[in-house]
mmCIF file of C-alpha atoms and ligand atoms in Angstrom:
data_model
loop_
_atom_site.group_PDB
_atom_site.id
_atom_site.type_symbol
_atom_site.label_atom_id
_atom_site.label_comp_id
_atom_site.label_asym_id
_atom_site.label_seq_id
_atom_site.Cartn_x
_atom_site.Cartn_y
_atom_site.Cartn_z
ATOM 1 C CA MET A 1 3.239 -0.243 -18.589
ATOM 2 C CA ARG A 2 6.692 -0.922 -17.480
ATOM 3 C CA SER A 3 8.010 -4.040 -19.208
ATOM 4 C CA ALA A 4 10.183 -6.237 -17.046
ATOM 5 C CA THR A 5 13.825 -6.413 -17.610
ATOM 6 C CA ARG A 6 13.701 -8.344 -13.781
ATOM 7 C CA ASP A 7 12.835 -12.120 -12.813
ATOM 8 C CA LEU A 8 11.982 -10.766 -9.463
ATOM 9 C CA SER A 9 11.011 -7.331 -7.890
ATOM 10 C CA VAL A 10 10.525 -7.953 -3.791
ATOM 11 C CA VAL A 11 8.335 -4.735 -2.870
ATOM 12 C CA ILE A 12 8.795 -3.576 0.451
ATOM 13 C CA PRO A 13 6.374 -1.047 2.612
ATOM 14 C CA VAL A 14 8.704 0.946 5.118
ATOM 15 C CA TYR A 15 7.403 2.846 8.200
ATOM 16 C CA ASN A 16 9.297 3.816 11.207
ATOM 17 C CA GLU A 17 11.621 0.167 10.753
ATOM 18 C CA GLU A 18 14.709 1.517 11.554
ATOM 19 C CA ALA A 19 14.925 -0.932 14.496
ATOM 20 C CA SER A 20 14.562 -4.180 12.139
ATOM 21 C CA LEU A 21 15.612 -2.912 9.105
ATOM 22 C CA PRO A 22 19.373 -3.612 9.258
ATOM 23 C CA LYS A 23 18.855 -7.292 10.425
ATOM 24 C CA PHE A 24 15.973 -7.331 7.468
ATOM 25 C CA PHE A 25 18.646 -6.310 5.211
ATOM 26 C CA GLU A 26 21.168 -8.946 6.355
ATOM 27 C CA ARG A 27 18.450 -11.667 5.579
ATOM 28 C CA LEU A 28 16.906 -10.758 2.465
ATOM 29 C CA TYR A 29 19.909 -10.060 0.081
ATOM 30 C CA PRO A 30 21.696 -13.430 0.787
ATOM 31 C CA VAL A 31 18.532 -15.377 -0.032
ATOM 32 C CA LEU A 32 17.494 -13.312 -3.362
ATOM 33 C CA GLU A 33 21.475 -13.936 -4.912
ATOM 34 C CA ARG A 34 21.263 -17.628 -3.885
ATOM 35 C CA SER A 35 17.383 -17.747 -5.667
ATOM 36 C CA GLY A 36 19.899 -17.297 -8.636
ATOM 37 C CA GLY A 37 17.961 -14.888 -11.982
ATOM 38 C CA SER A 38 17.951 -11.449 -11.827
ATOM 39 C CA TYR A 39 16.284 -9.593 -8.784
ATOM 40 C CA GLU A 40 15.023 -6.294 -8.057
ATOM 41 C CA VAL A 41 14.200 -5.045 -4.163
ATOM 42 C CA VAL A 42 11.746 -2.167 -3.878
ATOM 43 C CA PHE A 43 11.875 -0.147 -0.715
ATOM 44 C CA VAL A 44 9.192 2.124 -0.443
ATOM 45 C CA ASP A 45 9.507 4.282 2.599
ATOM 46 C CA ASP A 46 6.086 5.462 3.667
ATOM 47 C CA GLY A 47 7.324 9.094 5.836
ATOM 48 C CA SER A 48 8.879 7.101 8.054
ATOM 49 C CA GLN A 49 10.201 10.031 10.943
ATOM 50 C CA ASP A 50 12.663 7.920 12.147
ATOM 51 C CA ARG A 51 16.245 7.031 10.385
ATOM 52 C CA SER A 52 14.589 4.342 8.139
ATOM 53 C CA ALA A 53 14.861 6.379 4.921
ATOM 54 C CA ALA A 54 18.623 7.087 5.529
ATOM 55 C CA LEU A 55 19.341 3.200 6.266
ATOM 56 C CA LEU A 56 17.601 2.456 2.661
ATOM 57 C CA ARG A 57 19.948 5.251 1.362
ATOM 58 C CA GLN A 58 22.982 3.510 3.027
ATOM 59 C CA VAL A 59 21.646 -0.001 1.581
ATOM 60 C CA PHE A 60 20.877 1.605 -2.098
ATOM 61 C CA GLU A 61 24.714 3.175 -1.946
ATOM 62 C CA SER A 62 25.974 -0.216 -0.929
ATOM 63 C CA HIS A 63 23.599 -2.523 -3.754
ATOM 64 C CA PRO A 64 22.904 0.337 -6.498
ATOM 65 C CA TRP A 65 22.088 -2.129 -8.896
ATOM 66 C CA VAL A 66 19.920 -4.448 -7.460
ATOM 67 C CA THR A 67 17.970 -1.386 -5.200
ATOM 68 C CA ARG A 68 15.181 1.009 -5.928
ATOM 69 C CA VAL A 69 14.028 3.058 -2.966
ATOM 70 C CA ILE A 70 11.079 5.004 -3.435
ATOM 71 C CA LEU A 71 10.686 7.859 -0.827
ATOM 72 C CA PHE A 72 7.041 9.329 -0.301
ATOM 73 C CA GLN A 73 6.323 12.750 1.454
ATOM 74 C CA SER A 74 4.657 11.597 4.121
ATOM 75 C CA ASN A 75 2.473 8.348 5.565
ATOM 76 C CA PHE A 76 0.491 7.318 3.032
ATOM 77 C CA GLY A 77 -0.113 3.616 3.891
ATOM 78 C CA GLN A 78 0.930 0.717 3.624
ATOM 79 C CA HIS A 79 -1.284 -0.532 0.844
ATOM 80 C CA ALA A 80 -0.487 2.849 -1.128
ATOM 81 C CA ALA A 81 2.965 2.158 -0.577
ATOM 82 C CA ILE A 82 2.549 -1.390 -2.062
ATOM 83 C CA LEU A 83 1.060 0.141 -5.414
ATOM 84 C CA ALA A 84 3.796 2.526 -5.310
ATOM 85 C CA GLY A 85 5.949 -0.076 -5.467
ATOM 86 C CA PHE A 86 3.910 -2.236 -8.142
ATOM 87 C CA GLU A 87 4.380 1.247 -9.954
ATOM 88 C CA TYR A 88 7.814 1.191 -10.046
ATOM 89 C CA ALA A 89 8.529 -2.779 -9.759
ATOM 90 C CA ARG A 90 9.977 -4.167 -13.317
ATOM 91 C CA GLY A 91 10.149 -7.537 -12.631
ATOM 92 C CA ARG A 92 8.532 -10.714 -14.442
ATOM 93 C CA ARG A 93 7.598 -11.737 -10.662
ATOM 94 C CA VAL A 94 6.669 -9.331 -7.821
ATOM 95 C CA ILE A 95 6.782 -10.238 -4.344
ATOM 96 C CA THR A 96 5.724 -8.775 -1.045
ATOM 97 C CA LEU A 97 6.615 -9.280 2.312
ATOM 98 C CA ASP A 98 7.083 -6.890 5.241
ATOM 99 C CA ALA A 99 10.395 -4.844 6.870
ATOM 100 C CA ASP A 100 9.470 -6.165 10.111
ATOM 101 C CA LEU A 101 10.880 -9.777 9.641
ATOM 102 C CA GLN A 102 7.479 -11.004 10.761
ATOM 103 C CA ASN A 103 7.734 -12.675 7.635
ATOM 104 C CA PRO A 104 10.839 -14.714 6.844
ATOM 105 C CA PRO A 105 12.777 -13.557 3.562
ATOM 106 C CA GLU A 106 13.813 -17.533 3.599
ATOM 107 C CA GLU A 107 10.170 -18.390 2.544
ATOM 108 C CA ILE A 108 10.651 -15.933 -0.872
ATOM 109 C CA PRO A 109 12.547 -19.264 -2.795
ATOM 110 C CA ARG A 110 9.178 -21.241 -1.834
ATOM 111 C CA LEU A 111 7.118 -18.795 -3.025
ATOM 112 C CA LEU A 112 9.000 -18.692 -5.811
ATOM 113 C CA GLU A 113 8.576 -22.892 -6.228
ATOM 114 C CA ALA A 114 4.677 -22.519 -6.373
ATOM 115 C CA MET A 115 4.981 -20.294 -9.400
ATOM 116 C CA ASP A 116 6.657 -22.306 -11.234
ATOM 117 C CA GLN A 117 4.256 -24.435 -11.151
ATOM 118 C CA GLY A 118 2.000 -22.524 -13.203
ATOM 119 C CA HIS A 119 0.223 -20.120 -10.395
ATOM 120 C CA ASP A 120 -0.189 -16.831 -11.442
ATOM 121 C CA TYR A 121 -0.980 -15.893 -7.445
ATOM 122 C CA VAL A 122 0.659 -17.380 -4.273
ATOM 123 C CA GLY A 123 -1.113 -16.340 -1.429
ATOM 124 C CA THR A 124 0.117 -17.206 2.635
ATOM 125 C CA ILE A 125 -1.172 -19.314 5.050
ATOM 126 C CA ARG A 126 0.827 -18.308 8.464
ATOM 127 C CA ARG A 127 1.856 -22.122 9.716
ATOM 128 C CA THR A 128 2.531 -20.453 13.036
ATOM 129 C CA ARG A 129 0.837 -17.080 14.471
ATOM 130 C CA HIS A 130 2.829 -14.978 16.471
ATOM 131 C CA ASP A 131 -0.110 -12.028 17.314
ATOM 132 C CA HIS A 132 -2.376 -11.840 20.328
ATOM 133 C CA LEU A 133 -5.309 -13.429 21.089
ATOM 134 C CA TRP A 134 -7.850 -10.848 20.292
ATOM 135 C CA ARG A 135 -6.235 -9.777 16.992
ATOM 136 C CA ARG A 136 -6.609 -13.941 16.055
ATOM 137 C CA ALA A 137 -9.938 -13.845 17.360
ATOM 138 C CA ALA A 138 -11.140 -10.607 15.292
ATOM 139 C CA SER A 139 -9.328 -11.886 11.912
ATOM 140 C CA ARG A 140 -10.904 -15.417 12.309
ATOM 141 C CA VAL A 141 -14.425 -13.398 12.325
ATOM 142 C CA MET A 142 -13.489 -11.053 9.304
ATOM 143 C CA ASN A 143 -12.556 -13.971 7.432
ATOM 144 C CA ARG A 144 -16.105 -15.679 7.997
ATOM 145 C CA VAL A 145 -17.661 -12.305 6.755
ATOM 146 C CA ARG A 146 -15.406 -11.422 3.753
ATOM 147 C CA GLU A 147 -15.703 -15.532 2.520
ATOM 148 C CA ARG A 148 -19.803 -14.876 2.783
ATOM 149 C CA ILE A 149 -20.077 -11.774 1.074
ATOM 150 C CA THR A 150 -17.243 -11.838 -1.204
ATOM 151 C CA ARG A 151 -16.256 -13.476 -4.567
ATOM 152 C CA VAL A 152 -12.715 -12.945 -2.394
ATOM 153 C CA HIS A 153 -11.363 -16.266 -1.202
ATOM 154 C CA MET A 154 -8.469 -16.486 1.195
ATOM 155 C CA THR A 155 -7.818 -18.524 4.220
ATOM 156 C CA ASP A 156 -5.534 -15.630 6.105
ATOM 157 C CA GLN A 157 -5.762 -12.530 4.759
ATOM 158 C CA GLY A 158 -3.365 -11.162 7.330
ATOM 159 C CA CYS A 159 0.018 -12.057 5.676
ATOM 160 C CA MET A 160 1.483 -9.942 3.301
ATOM 161 C CA LEU A 161 4.003 -12.657 2.370
ATOM 162 C CA ARG A 162 2.411 -12.984 -1.678
ATOM 163 C CA ALA A 163 3.916 -13.405 -5.150
ATOM 164 C CA TYR A 164 2.411 -11.952 -7.732
ATOM 165 C CA ASP A 165 2.955 -12.288 -11.570
ATOM 166 C CA ARG A 166 3.375 -9.687 -13.897
ATOM 167 C CA ALA A 167 -0.014 -9.672 -15.477
ATOM 168 C CA VAL A 168 -1.983 -9.384 -12.636
ATOM 169 C CA VAL A 169 0.440 -6.900 -11.197
ATOM 170 C CA ASP A 170 -0.247 -4.882 -14.486
ATOM 171 C CA ALA A 171 -3.813 -5.529 -13.409
ATOM 172 C CA ILE A 172 -3.695 -4.022 -9.941
ATOM 173 C CA ASN A 173 -1.750 -1.019 -11.170
ATOM 174 C CA GLN A 174 -4.875 -0.156 -13.392
ATOM 175 C CA CYS A 175 -7.140 0.150 -10.678
ATOM 176 C CA GLU A 176 -7.721 3.788 -9.717
ATOM 177 C CA GLU A 177 -9.473 3.076 -6.311
ATOM 178 C CA ILE A 178 -8.004 4.843 -3.386
ATOM 179 C CA HIS A 179 -8.747 2.863 -0.980
ATOM 180 C CA THR A 180 -8.034 -1.077 -1.792
ATOM 181 C CA PHE A 181 -6.530 -3.801 -0.436
ATOM 182 C CA ILE A 182 -4.250 -5.783 -3.064
ATOM 183 C CA PRO A 183 -4.448 -8.919 -2.284
ATOM 184 C CA ALA A 184 -8.125 -9.265 -2.755
ATOM 185 C CA LEU A 185 -7.805 -7.201 -6.046
ATOM 186 C CA ALA A 186 -5.209 -10.046 -7.174
ATOM 187 C CA TYR A 187 -7.588 -12.995 -6.339
ATOM 188 C CA LEU A 188 -10.230 -11.102 -8.885
ATOM 189 C CA PHE A 189 -7.432 -11.109 -11.005
ATOM 190 C CA ALA A 190 -5.594 -14.750 -10.999
ATOM 191 C CA ALA A 191 -6.497 -16.976 -12.843
ATOM 192 C CA ARG A 192 -4.982 -19.760 -11.264
ATOM 193 C CA PRO A 193 -4.282 -18.215 -7.685
ATOM 194 C CA THR A 194 -3.105 -20.744 -4.900
ATOM 195 C CA GLU A 195 -1.785 -20.492 -1.340
ATOM 196 C CA ILE A 196 0.793 -22.179 0.865
ATOM 197 C CA GLU A 197 1.644 -22.350 4.334
ATOM 198 C CA VAL A 198 4.607 -20.080 5.632
ATOM 199 C CA ASP A 199 6.508 -19.197 8.722
ATOM 200 C CA HIS A 200 5.117 -16.018 11.044
ATOM 201 C CA ASP A 201 7.251 -14.621 13.154
ATOM 202 C CA GLU A 202 6.913 -12.624 16.214
ATOM 203 C CA ARG A 203 7.786 -8.913 16.077
ATOM 204 C CA THR A 204 11.124 -8.868 17.795
ATOM 205 C CA ALA A 205 11.889 -4.958 17.099
ATOM 206 C CA GLY A 206 9.601 -1.570 17.284
ATOM 207 C CA GLN A 207 6.050 -1.712 16.688
ATOM 208 C CA SER A 208 3.082 -2.812 15.220
ATOM 209 C CA LYS A 209 1.419 0.350 13.178
ATOM 210 C CA TYR A 210 -1.588 -1.328 13.121
ATOM 211 C CA SER A 211 -4.242 0.162 16.042
ATOM 212 C CA LEU A 212 -7.436 -1.322 16.592
ATOM 213 C CA TYR A 213 -9.099 1.545 14.492
ATOM 214 C CA LYS A 214 -6.941 0.971 11.110
ATOM 215 C CA LEU A 215 -7.542 -2.608 11.396
ATOM 216 C CA ILE A 216 -11.558 -1.633 11.173
ATOM 217 C CA ARG A 217 -10.998 0.631 8.707
ATOM 218 C CA LEU A 218 -8.723 -1.915 6.577
ATOM 219 C CA ASN A 219 -11.831 -4.512 7.132
ATOM 220 C CA PHE A 220 -14.328 -1.715 6.031
ATOM 221 C CA ASP A 221 -12.272 -1.219 2.834
ATOM 222 C CA LEU A 222 -11.906 -4.787 2.302
ATOM 223 C CA VAL A 223 -15.656 -5.487 2.506
ATOM 224 C CA THR A 224 -17.038 -2.115 1.051
ATOM 225 C CA GLY A 225 -14.812 -2.594 -1.397
ATOM 226 C CA PHE A 226 -15.486 -5.753 -2.931
ATOM 227 C CA SER A 227 -19.184 -6.019 -2.213
ATOM 228 C CA VAL A 228 -22.570 -4.308 -2.469
ATOM 229 C CA VAL A 229 -23.790 -7.085 0.159
ATOM 230 C CA PRO A 230 -24.120 -5.157 2.748
ATOM 231 C CA LEU A 231 -26.718 -2.435 0.881
ATOM 232 C CA GLN A 232 -28.517 -5.037 -0.252
ATOM 233 C CA PHE A 233 -28.839 -6.578 3.265
ATOM 234 C CA PHE A 234 -30.085 -3.399 4.293
ATOM 235 C CA SER A 235 -32.863 -3.423 2.338
ATOM 236 C CA LEU A 236 -34.360 -6.507 2.817
ATOM 237 C CA LEU A 237 -33.775 -6.120 6.539
ATOM 238 C CA GLY A 238 -35.770 -2.982 5.563
ATOM 239 C CA ILE A 239 -38.299 -4.835 4.028
ATOM 240 C CA SER A 240 -38.763 -7.073 6.604
ATOM 241 C CA LEU A 241 -38.631 -4.538 8.917
ATOM 242 C CA ALA A 242 -41.607 -2.678 7.438
ATOM 243 C CA LEU A 243 -43.318 -5.323 7.304
ATOM 244 C CA SER A 244 -43.366 -6.731 10.844
ATOM 245 C CA ALA A 245 -43.972 -3.282 12.007
ATOM 246 C CA GLY A 246 -46.652 -2.648 9.793
ATOM 247 C CA ILE A 247 -48.430 -5.905 11.325
ATOM 248 C CA LEU A 248 -47.677 -4.126 14.958
ATOM 249 C CA VAL A 249 -49.831 -1.308 13.740
ATOM 250 C CA LEU A 250 -52.129 -3.199 12.550
ATOM 251 C CA TYR A 251 -52.625 -4.984 15.703
ATOM 252 C CA LEU A 252 -52.504 -2.019 17.799
ATOM 253 C CA ALA A 253 -55.097 -0.396 16.307
ATOM 254 C CA ILE A 254 -57.289 -3.382 16.233
ATOM 255 C CA GLN A 255 -56.536 -3.298 20.169
ATOM 256 C CA ARG A 256 -57.347 0.295 20.436
ATOM 257 C CA ILE A 257 -60.730 -0.023 18.370
ATOM 258 C CA PHE A 258 -62.133 -3.549 20.552
ATOM 259 C CA PHE A 259 -60.528 -2.728 23.534
ATOM 260 C CA GLY A 260 -59.734 0.904 24.406
ATOM 261 C CA PRO A 261 -56.805 2.690 25.534
ATOM 262 C CA GLN A 262 -53.868 0.665 26.928
ATOM 263 C CA VAL A 263 -50.513 1.813 28.396
ATOM 264 C CA GLU A 264 -49.635 -1.583 29.491
ATOM 265 C CA GLY A 265 -46.707 -3.183 26.820
ATOM 266 C CA VAL A 266 -45.525 0.263 26.268
ATOM 267 C CA PHE A 267 -41.688 -0.634 26.929
ATOM 268 C CA THR A 268 -41.771 -3.286 24.482
ATOM 269 C CA LEU A 269 -43.184 -0.664 21.938
ATOM 270 C CA PHE A 270 -39.853 1.228 23.303
ATOM 271 C CA GLY A 271 -37.649 -1.521 23.300
ATOM 272 C CA ILE A 272 -38.917 -1.956 19.301
ATOM 273 C CA VAL A 273 -38.319 1.824 18.678
ATOM 274 C CA PHE A 274 -35.030 1.569 20.097
ATOM 275 C CA PHE A 275 -34.092 -1.425 18.000
ATOM 276 C CA LEU A 276 -35.765 0.209 15.096
ATOM 277 C CA ILE A 277 -33.435 3.071 15.594
ATOM 278 C CA GLY A 278 -30.712 1.214 15.927
ATOM 279 C CA VAL A 279 -30.936 -0.558 13.011
ATOM 280 C CA LEU A 280 -31.168 3.163 11.088
ATOM 281 C CA LEU A 281 -28.277 4.452 12.792
ATOM 282 C CA PHE A 282 -26.196 1.248 11.338
ATOM 283 C CA GLY A 283 -27.695 1.523 7.940
ATOM 284 C CA ILE A 284 -27.013 5.365 7.530
ATOM 285 C CA GLY A 285 -23.355 4.305 8.531
ATOM 286 C CA LEU A 286 -23.038 1.539 6.232
ATOM 287 C CA LEU A 287 -24.561 4.026 3.348
ATOM 288 C CA GLY A 288 -21.795 6.224 4.535
ATOM 289 C CA GLU A 289 -18.949 4.171 4.007
ATOM 290 C CA TYR A 290 -20.535 3.576 0.280
ATOM 291 C CA VAL A 291 -20.927 7.278 -0.263
ATOM 292 C CA GLY A 292 -17.461 7.960 1.568
ATOM 293 C CA ARG A 293 -15.803 6.151 -0.974
ATOM 294 C CA ILE A 294 -17.456 7.048 -4.240
ATOM 295 C CA TYR A 295 -16.589 11.217 -2.537
ATOM 296 C CA GLN A 296 -13.221 10.004 -2.060
ATOM 297 C CA GLN A 297 -13.286 8.405 -5.748
ATOM 298 C CA VAL A 298 -14.365 11.045 -7.340
ATOM 299 C CA GLN A 299 -11.892 13.689 -5.711
ATOM 300 C CA LYS A 300 -9.119 11.991 -7.453
ATOM 301 C CA ARG A 301 -6.682 12.798 -5.333
ATOM 302 C CA PRO A 302 -3.198 11.033 -6.488
ATOM 303 C CA ARG A 303 -3.125 8.280 -3.857
ATOM 304 C CA TYR A 304 0.179 8.836 -2.686
ATOM 305 C CA LEU A 305 3.147 11.935 -3.498
ATOM 306 C CA VAL A 306 6.429 10.622 -3.993
ATOM 307 C CA GLY A 307 9.285 12.366 -2.623
ATOM 308 C CA ALA A 308 12.345 11.143 -4.129
ATOM 309 C CA VAL A 309 13.632 8.024 -6.161
ATOM 310 C CA LEU A 310 16.563 6.096 -5.747
ATOM 311 C CA GLU A 311 17.564 3.929 -8.614
ATOM 312 C CA LYS A 312 20.071 3.439 -11.232
ATOM 313 C CA PRO A 313 19.287 3.927 -15.058
ATOM 314 C CA GLU A 314 17.708 0.741 -16.502
ATOM 315 C CA ALA A 315 20.167 -1.009 -18.536
ATOM 316 C CA GLY A 316 19.842 -0.317 -22.083
ATOM 317 C CA ALA A 317 16.738 2.628 -21.030
HETATM 318 N N1 UDP B 1 3.394 0.175 6.844
HETATM 319 C C1 UDP B 1 3.913 1.082 6.132
HETATM 320 N N2 UDP B 1 2.677 1.841 6.045
HETATM 321 C C2 UDP B 1 2.032 2.157 7.301
HETATM 322 C C3 UDP B 1 2.154 1.039 8.275
HETATM 323 C C4 UDP B 1 2.799 -0.047 8.232
HETATM 324 O O1 UDP B 1 4.817 1.035 5.159
HETATM 325 O O2 UDP B 1 1.398 3.323 7.369
HETATM 326 C C5 UDP B 1 4.305 -1.077 6.866
HETATM 327 C C6 UDP B 1 5.319 -1.265 8.286
HETATM 328 O O3 UDP B 1 6.496 -0.802 8.051
HETATM 329 C C7 UDP B 1 6.221 -3.230 7.724
HETATM 330 C C8 UDP B 1 4.187 -3.269 6.927
HETATM 331 O O4 UDP B 1 3.631 -2.648 6.818
HETATM 332 O O5 UDP B 1 6.457 -2.953 6.774
HETATM 333 C C9 UDP B 1 3.495 -3.833 8.066
HETATM 334 O O6 UDP B 1 2.915 -3.226 9.350
HETATM 335 P P1 UDP B 1 3.026 -4.164 11.153
HETATM 336 O O7 UDP B 1 3.982 -4.858 10.840
HETATM 337 O O8 UDP B 1 3.753 -2.694 11.709
HETATM 338 O O9 UDP B 1 1.979 -4.604 10.746
HETATM 339 P P2 UDP B 1 1.268 -5.530 11.412
HETATM 340 O O10 UDP B 1 2.466 -7.079 11.239
HETATM 341 O O11 UDP B 1 0.897 -5.357 13.209
HETATM 342 O O12 UDP B 1 -0.226 -6.232 10.702
HETATM 343 MG MG1 MG B 2 4.237 -6.743 11.535
#
């Protein structure tokens, strides 16, 4: 475990963000300079194929004492990148934000203020969310589901601009799960979490790295990683369906005995059967989600591979 040698670490996952990075540097560093206290910026390049890594190298050269750059061998995903950032961060507090300028760096002092009030985790709620309508609707549904079946209570799960105390980061660093959702982990470990409202801007350059498929995957991680309620739900559903199917069979048998054979209603029966098959398939798929997680977990593969780290030796270390 690393000891904290700075007041603040800012962890930023970067994947093909060459279009927004220069502007991002221009806005981030002055905010941190003004905020007082010692700081470091930890960039994690998630295997970008564009010029992002080169730009990060440049910013490391121009701000060597306050910048650390971790270069992944290939693309391991945003959460793996943030976890790597957490491993390398030396701050007493850690703030994460996106490199695409959708999270304004100017909000950082407000997160720190909330921490000054004794909170060990500061979540955020996007004041004005600049995303597509369907994306907002999907988020709303997922929020509702998550609230009900996990212990994680977040008003807005999408925004990555968040602040974590060293103790929470250390706890997250001890977790070995491969696919995870960092803000949700933080909620489990934080003693005094809070949420504040922050601005959210439109993506001005580059494009979103999240396809519909990736979003669905993320939500499965969030739900199956933090709750077994879906599995329990299925055993309950299984019991009630089996019971009602039993009654139906009994009813049909009595009909057969007392009123003779009949073919009417055969389509109703088909309907019921198809419904049951649908439920079954979904159940098997859900089981697969958990089994898949277990499978990946027992493989114990590294969550990410670091290709290179750009950093200055720690003073006194
Ligand atoms: N990102 C990453 N690896 C990925 C996908 C995204 O490091 O595989 C980074 C990306 O560079 C950005 C942040 O994660 O800094 C959020 O990504 P994006 O803005 O595409 O997501 P959205 O805002 O659309 O949810
Ligand atoms: Mg974004």
